[in-house]
Coordinates of C-alpha atoms and ligand atoms in Angstrom, one line a residue:
X1 CA -13.1 71.7 31.8
X2 CA -10.9 70.2 29.0
X3 CA -11.3 70.7 25.6
X4 CA -10.3 67.9 23.1
X5 CA -6.7 67.5 22.1
X6 CA -7.9 67.9 18.4
X7 CA -9.5 71.4 19.1
X8 CA -6.6 72.5 21.4
X9 CA -4.3 71.9 18.7
X10 CA -5.6 74.6 16.3
X11 CA -5.5 78.3 16.2
X12 CA -8.4 80.6 15.6
X13 CA -8.2 82.1 12.1
X14 CA -5.9 85.2 12.0
X15 CA -7.9 86.5 9.1
X16 CA -11.2 86.7 10.7
X17 CA -9.7 87.7 14.1
X18 CA -8.1 90.5 12.4
X19 CA -11.3 91.7 10.7
X20 CA -13.4 91.3 14.0
X21 CA -10.7 93.3 16.0
X22 CA -10.8 96.2 13.4
X23 CA -14.6 96.0 13.4
X24 CA -14.8 96.2 17.2
X25 CA -12.5 99.2 17.2
X26 CA -14.6 101.1 14.6
X27 CA -17.6 100.4 16.7
X28 CA -16.1 101.9 19.6
X29 CA -15.5 105.2 17.5
X30 CA -12.1 104.8 16.5
X31 CA -11.1 105.7 12.8
X32 CA -9.4 102.2 11.8
X33 CA -8.2 101.5 8.3
X34 CA -8.9 97.7 7.8
X35 CA -6.5 95.8 5.1
X36 CA -7.5 92.7 7.1
X37 CA -10.5 90.8 5.6
X38 CA -10.1 89.2 2.2
X39 CA -13.7 90.5 1.5
X40 CA -14.8 92.7 -1.6
X41 CA -16.1 96.0 -0.5
X42 CA -18.6 96.2 -3.2
X43 CA -22.1 95.4 -2.5
X44 CA -23.7 92.0 -4.0
X45 CA -25.1 93.0 -7.3
X46 CA -28.7 93.8 -7.1
X47 CA -29.9 91.1 -9.7
X48 CA -28.6 88.7 -7.1
X49 CA -30.0 90.2 -4.2
X50 CA -33.4 90.3 -6.0
X51 CA -33.2 86.7 -6.8
X52 CA -32.9 85.9 -3.3
X53 CA -35.9 88.1 -2.4
X54 CA -37.9 86.3 -4.8
X55 CA -36.6 82.8 -3.6
X56 CA -38.0 83.9 0.0
X57 CA -41.3 85.0 -1.3
X58 CA -41.5 81.8 -3.3
X59 CA -41.1 80.0 0.2
X60 CA -37.7 78.6 -0.6
X61 CA -37.1 78.5 3.0
X62 CA -37.1 74.7 3.7
X63 CA -34.7 72.0 3.8
X64 CA -33.0 71.0 0.6
X65 CA -30.8 68.0 -0.1
X66 CA -27.8 68.2 2.2
X67 CA -25.1 67.9 -0.8
X68 CA -26.9 71.0 -2.2
X69 CA -29.9 71.8 -4.5
X70 CA -30.0 69.8 -7.7
X71 CA -30.6 72.8 -9.8
X72 CA -27.5 74.7 -8.2
X73 CA -25.2 71.6 -9.0
X74 CA -26.4 71.5 -12.4
X75 CA -25.9 75.4 -12.9
X76 CA -22.2 74.9 -11.3
X77 CA -21.7 71.8 -13.6
X78 CA -22.8 74.1 -16.7
X79 CA -20.5 76.7 -15.3
X80 CA -17.5 74.6 -15.2
X81 CA -18.1 73.4 -18.7
X82 CA -18.7 76.7 -20.2
X83 CA -16.1 79.0 -18.5
X84 CA -13.6 76.3 -17.3
X85 CA -13.5 73.6 -19.8
X86 CA -14.1 71.1 -17.0
X87 CA -16.6 68.1 -17.8
X88 CA -18.1 67.3 -14.2
X89 CA -21.4 65.7 -14.1
X90 CA -23.9 67.6 -11.6
X91 CA -23.6 64.2 -9.4
X92 CA -19.9 65.1 -9.1
X93 CA -20.7 68.5 -7.5
X94 CA -21.4 69.2 -3.9
X95 CA -22.6 72.6 -2.5
X96 CA -21.2 73.8 0.7
X97 CA -21.5 76.6 3.2
X98 CA -18.8 78.5 1.6
X99 CA -15.5 77.4 -0.1
X100 CA -14.0 76.7 3.3
X101 CA -16.6 74.3 4.2
X102 CA -16.0 72.4 1.0
X103 CA -12.2 72.4 1.6
X104 CA -12.9 71.1 5.4
X105 CA -15.1 68.3 4.2
X106 CA -12.6 67.2 1.5
X107 CA -9.9 66.9 3.9
X108 CA -12.1 65.0 6.3
X109 CA -13.3 62.5 3.8
X110 CA -9.7 61.8 2.3
X111 CA -7.2 61.9 5.3
X112 CA -6.3 59.1 7.7
X113 CA -3.6 59.5 10.4
X114 CA -0.1 59.3 8.8
X115 CA -1.4 60.7 5.4
X116 CA 0.7 63.8 4.2
X117 CA -0.4 66.9 2.6
X118 CA 1.7 69.0 0.6
X119 CA 1.2 72.6 1.2
X120 CA 2.8 75.3 -0.7
X121 CA 3.8 78.2 1.4
X122 CA 2.7 80.9 1.9
X123 CA -0.5 79.4 2.4
X124 CA -4.0 80.3 3.3
X125 CA -4.6 80.3 7.2
X126 CA -7.0 77.8 7.2
X127 CA -5.4 74.9 5.3
X128 CA -3.1 73.7 7.9
X129 CA -5.7 73.7 10.5
X130 CA -8.1 71.9 8.6
X131 CA -5.5 69.3 7.6
X132 CA -4.6 68.5 11.1
X133 CA -8.2 68.4 12.3
X134 CA -8.7 65.7 9.7
X135 CA -5.7 63.9 11.2
X136 CA -3.3 64.6 8.4
X137 CA 0.3 66.1 8.4
X138 CA 1.1 69.2 6.7
X139 CA 4.4 69.1 4.6
X140 CA 5.1 72.6 3.9
X141 CA 6.8 73.5 0.8
X142 CA 8.2 76.8 0.8
X143 CA 8.2 79.1 -2.3
X144 CA 11.0 81.4 -3.0
X145 CA 10.2 85.2 -2.7
X146 CA 12.4 85.9 -5.6
X147 CA 10.2 83.6 -7.7
X148 CA 7.1 85.1 -6.6
X149 CA 6.7 82.5 -4.1
X150 CA 6.1 80.0 -6.8
X151 CA 7.1 76.3 -6.8
X152 CA 9.0 74.4 -9.4
X153 CA 7.5 71.2 -10.6
X154 CA 10.7 69.5 -9.5
X155 CA 10.2 70.8 -5.8
X156 CA 6.8 69.3 -5.9
X157 CA 7.7 66.0 -7.2
X158 CA 10.8 65.5 -5.0
X159 CA 8.4 65.9 -2.0
X160 CA 6.1 63.1 -3.0
X161 CA 6.5 59.8 -1.4
X162 CA 4.4 56.8 -0.2
X163 CA 2.7 58.6 2.5
X164 CA 1.6 61.6 0.2
X165 CA -2.2 61.6 -0.2
X166 CA -3.0 65.3 -1.3
X167 CA -1.3 68.3 -3.0
X168 CA -2.9 71.8 -2.5
X169 CA -2.6 74.3 -5.2
X170 CA -4.2 77.7 -5.0
X171 CA -3.7 79.9 -7.8
X172 CA -4.5 83.0 -7.8
X173 CA -3.0 82.7 -4.4
X174 CA -4.2 84.1 -1.1
X175 CA -2.0 85.5 0.7
X176 CA 0.8 85.8 -1.8
X177 CA -1.2 87.8 -4.5
X178 CA 0.6 85.9 -7.4
X179 CA -0.8 83.4 -10.0
X180 CA 0.9 80.6 -12.0
X181 CA 1.1 81.1 -15.6
X182 CA -0.7 78.3 -17.6
X183 CA 2.6 77.2 -18.8
X184 CA 3.9 76.9 -15.2
X185 CA 0.9 74.8 -14.0
X186 CA 0.8 72.8 -17.3
X187 CA 4.4 71.6 -16.3
X188 CA 3.4 71.0 -12.8
X189 CA 0.4 69.0 -14.1
X190 CA 2.6 66.8 -16.5
X191 CA 4.7 65.8 -13.6
X192 CA 1.6 64.8 -11.7
X193 CA -0.1 62.5 -14.5
X194 CA 1.4 59.3 -13.2
X195 CA 1.4 59.9 -9.5
X196 CA -1.1 58.6 -7.0
X197 CA -2.1 61.6 -5.3
X198 CA -5.1 63.8 -5.3
X199 CA -4.9 67.4 -6.0
X200 CA -6.9 70.0 -4.7
X201 CA -7.2 73.1 -6.9
X202 CA -8.6 76.0 -5.0
X203 CA -9.8 78.4 -7.6
X204 CA -11.8 80.8 -5.6
X205 CA -9.9 83.9 -7.2
X206 CA -10.3 82.6 -10.6
X207 CA -11.8 85.9 -12.0
X208 CA -9.2 88.2 -10.1
X209 CA -6.2 88.3 -12.3
X210 CA -4.5 91.5 -13.5
X211 CA -2.0 92.7 -16.2
X212 CA -1.4 89.8 -18.7
X213 CA -2.0 87.1 -16.3
X214 CA -4.5 84.4 -17.4
X215 CA -6.3 81.7 -15.5
X216 CA -6.6 78.2 -16.4
X217 CA -8.4 75.3 -14.4
X218 CA -5.7 72.9 -13.4
X219 CA -7.7 69.6 -14.1
X220 CA -7.7 70.5 -17.9
X221 CA -3.8 70.7 -18.0
X222 CA -3.2 67.0 -18.6
X223 CA -5.1 63.9 -19.7
X224 CA -6.6 61.9 -16.7
X225 CA -6.2 64.8 -14.3
X226 CA -9.9 65.6 -13.9
X227 CA -10.0 61.8 -12.3
X228 CA -7.6 62.9 -9.5
X229 CA -8.5 66.6 -9.0
X230 CA -10.9 68.4 -6.8
X231 CA -11.6 71.8 -8.0
X232 CA -13.0 74.1 -5.4
X233 CA -14.6 77.4 -6.0
X234 CA -17.5 79.6 -4.6
X235 CA -19.3 82.8 -5.4
X236 CA -18.0 84.9 -2.3
X237 CA -15.0 86.4 -4.2
X238 CA -16.5 86.7 -7.5
X239 CA -19.7 88.2 -6.9
X240 CA -19.0 89.8 -3.5
X241 CA -21.1 87.4 -1.7
X242 CA -18.9 86.5 1.4
X243 CA -21.6 86.4 3.7
X244 CA -24.0 84.2 1.8
X245 CA -21.7 81.2 2.3
X246 CA -22.1 79.5 -1.0
X247 CA -19.1 77.5 -2.1
X248 CA -18.8 74.2 -4.0
X249 CA -16.4 71.2 -4.8
X250 CA -16.4 69.2 -8.2
X251 CA -14.3 65.9 -8.4
X252 CA -14.4 62.3 -8.6
X253 CA -17.6 60.7 -7.7
X254 CA -16.4 58.8 -4.5
X255 CA -15.0 61.9 -2.9
X256 CA -17.9 64.0 -3.7
X257 CA -20.5 61.5 -2.4
X258 CA -18.7 61.0 0.9
X259 CA -18.5 64.9 1.2
X260 CA -22.2 64.9 0.8
X261 CA -22.8 62.2 3.3
X262 CA -20.5 64.1 5.9
X263 CA -22.5 67.6 5.3
X264 CA -25.9 65.6 6.1
X265 CA -24.5 65.2 9.7
X266 CA -22.6 68.4 9.9
X267 CA -24.4 71.5 8.7
X268 CA -27.6 69.8 6.4
X269 CA -28.0 72.0 3.2
X270 CA -26.4 75.3 2.7
X271 CA -29.1 78.2 2.8
X272 CA -32.0 77.4 0.4
X273 CA -32.7 80.8 -0.6
X274 CA -29.1 81.6 -1.2
X275 CA -28.5 78.5 -3.5
X276 CA -31.6 79.9 -5.5
X277 CA -29.9 83.3 -5.9
X278 CA -26.6 81.6 -6.6
X279 CA -28.0 80.1 -9.8
X280 CA -29.1 83.4 -10.8
X281 CA -25.5 84.7 -10.3
X282 CA -23.7 82.2 -12.2
X283 CA -26.3 82.4 -15.2
X284 CA -26.8 86.3 -15.2
X285 CA -25.1 89.0 -16.7
X286 CA -21.5 88.9 -15.8
X287 CA -20.5 92.5 -16.5
X288 CA -20.4 93.1 -12.6
X289 CA -17.5 90.5 -12.3
X290 CA -15.4 92.5 -14.9
X291 CA -16.3 95.6 -13.3
X292 CA -15.2 94.6 -9.8
X293 CA -12.1 93.1 -11.3
X294 CA -11.3 96.3 -13.1
X295 CA -11.4 98.2 -9.9
X296 CA -9.3 95.7 -8.1
X297 CA -6.6 96.0 -10.9
X298 CA -6.3 99.8 -10.2
X299 CA -6.0 99.3 -6.5
X300 CA -3.6 96.4 -6.8
X301 CA -1.1 98.6 -8.9
X302 CA -1.7 101.6 -6.7
X303 CA -1.0 99.9 -3.4
X304 CA 2.0 97.7 -4.9
X305 CA 3.5 101.1 -5.9
X306 CA 3.0 102.8 -2.6
X307 CA 4.2 99.9 -0.4
X308 CA 7.4 99.5 -2.2
X309 CA 8.0 103.5 -2.0
X310 CA 8.3 103.1 1.9
X311 CA 11.7 102.5 2.9
X312 CA 12.3 98.7 4.2
X313 CA 9.0 97.4 2.7
X314 CA 9.2 95.3 -0.5
X315 CA 6.4 93.4 -2.1
X316 CA 5.9 91.5 -5.5
X317 CA 3.5 92.9 -8.1
X318 CA 0.1 91.2 -7.2
X319 CA -1.3 89.5 -10.4
X320 CA -4.1 87.7 -8.8
X321 CA -6.4 87.7 -6.0
X322 CA -6.5 90.8 -3.8
X323 CA -3.6 90.9 -1.7
X324 CA -0.3 92.5 -1.3
X325 CA 2.0 90.2 0.5
X326 CA 4.8 92.7 1.8
X327 CA 8.1 91.9 3.5
X328 CA 8.4 94.3 6.4
X329 CA 11.0 92.6 8.3
X330 CA 13.5 95.5 7.7
X331 CA 11.1 97.6 9.7
X332 CA 10.9 95.5 12.9
X333 CA 13.7 97.5 14.6
X334 CA 12.2 100.7 13.7
X335 CA 9.0 99.4 15.9
X336 CA 11.0 97.4 18.2
X337 CA 9.6 94.2 17.4
X338 CA 10.9 90.7 16.3
X339 CA 7.9 89.4 14.5
X340 CA 4.9 90.1 12.2
X341 CA 2.5 89.4 15.2
X342 CA 4.0 92.0 17.1
X343 CA 4.3 94.2 14.1
X344 CA 0.8 94.1 13.3
X345 CA -0.3 94.7 16.7
X346 CA 2.1 97.9 16.9
X347 CA 0.6 99.2 13.4
X348 CA -3.0 98.6 14.7
X349 CA -2.4 100.3 18.3
X350 CA -0.2 103.3 17.0
X351 CA -1.7 104.0 13.5
X352 CA -5.1 102.3 13.6
X353 CA -4.2 100.2 10.6
X354 CA -5.2 96.6 10.4
X355 CA -2.9 94.0 8.7
X356 CA -2.9 90.2 8.9
X357 CA 0.6 88.9 10.4
X358 CA 2.4 86.8 8.0
X359 CA 3.1 84.2 10.4
X360 CA -0.6 83.1 10.0
X361 CA 0.5 82.2 6.3
X362 CA 3.9 80.5 7.3
X363 CA 6.1 83.9 6.8
X364 CA 6.8 85.8 9.8
X365 CA 8.6 88.3 7.7
X366 CA 5.6 89.5 5.9
X367 CA 2.4 91.0 6.5
X368 CA -0.8 90.5 4.1
X369 CA -2.6 93.8 3.2
X370 CA -6.0 93.2 1.3
X371 CA -6.8 96.0 -1.2
X372 CA -10.3 94.8 -1.2
X373 CA -11.0 98.4 0.2
X374 CA -11.7 101.9 -1.4
X375 CA -8.9 103.8 -3.0
X376 CA -9.4 106.3 -0.4
X377 CA -9.1 103.9 2.3
X378 CA -6.0 102.5 0.9
X379 CA -4.3 105.9 0.8
X380 CA -5.4 106.8 4.2
X381 CA -3.8 103.6 5.6
X382 CA -0.7 103.8 3.7
X383 CA -0.3 107.4 4.6
X384 CA -0.6 106.3 8.3
X385 CA 1.9 103.5 7.7
X386 CA 4.4 105.7 5.9
X387 CA 4.2 108.2 8.8
X388 CA 4.7 105.5 11.4
X389 CA 7.6 103.9 9.9
X390 CA 9.5 107.3 8.8
Ligands
LIG401 N1 -10.5 84.2 2.5 C1 -10.4 85.4 3.1 C2 -9.2 85.9 3.9 O1 -8.4 85.1 3.8 C3 -11.6 85.5 4.0 C4 -11.4 85.2 5.7 C5 -11.4 83.8 5.8 O2 -12.2 83.1 5.7 O3 -9.8 83.4 6.0 O4 -9.1 87.0 4.3

């Protein structure tokens, strides 16, 4: 049996693999601390679950339009206008089975062989694989660690050439845990106004910023940018709805329509009663969002301090998302390893702590730790790591 070159050319998601392995070890009775999954540990707020139950009782169990229900598109369009200052008509919104699916579809409908995608690094594990699956070429733009991994406008502009089709921006950032300031994004935006490229702004962590960090939607930052930006988001991180698989993209009509057509052959509609509950989530009381964010902020600070107190580990202060992206390369000798994969394996085997190897995000010197877990688990895991590396 020979699988296609296309499928053979990709690697399974490291983030999902680490979470699956940690869950499997737990099922075997092992006391594993998982810093793997980028998944809030909170339950989905009760009013959203109630809305799903009501939708089921009301019979919302049948097909809906493949590109999403008109009511949810309208709710998303209103949310983007109200919270983000973005003016997208409901017809410019596609609802997908999670943010990941929306990104996949967008790469599929835009890329032809030879097209280049500028990908800031560290990058979320699925971007390069999705780009390759769509026939595109990844052009990695490495951030500098001493600049919190952020790129300068100049670095981006210099990389643009005739073949450049898309620039991917993800702020707040997975795995880096940093966020660009509005001023930094604005200078990037100004440089791109007259460039013939499309910008993917992945804003899935928009509500998770800490300290004085402010969030701003990229497409608002310069005139005309909305016509060449596709804004991605979803409900997973904001409302702790990872398993519901409701994400969306908003952008130029042509791109969104093509994504809808693609979905009509690929998945059909996202789950009907989940879409109904998503409307309630977007339109309901947003206190839960703030409460979860406040808890993440405490954990961010705690994990950051504890990691930097371990000899050989350095980590930038998280200002967004829920990750510490720690440089652990000075500890490799201590564990007799030479890379992040072997380091993560050793930590899992010897200390029962699950980390995601940085190599999956383009940085073999680092590991990613998610603090979307309780303070108690954070302390337990870091006690173990500290002991192992002592
Ligand atoms: N985005 C999350 C993470 O990076 C969820 C897992 C995934 O889809 O990659 O851990």
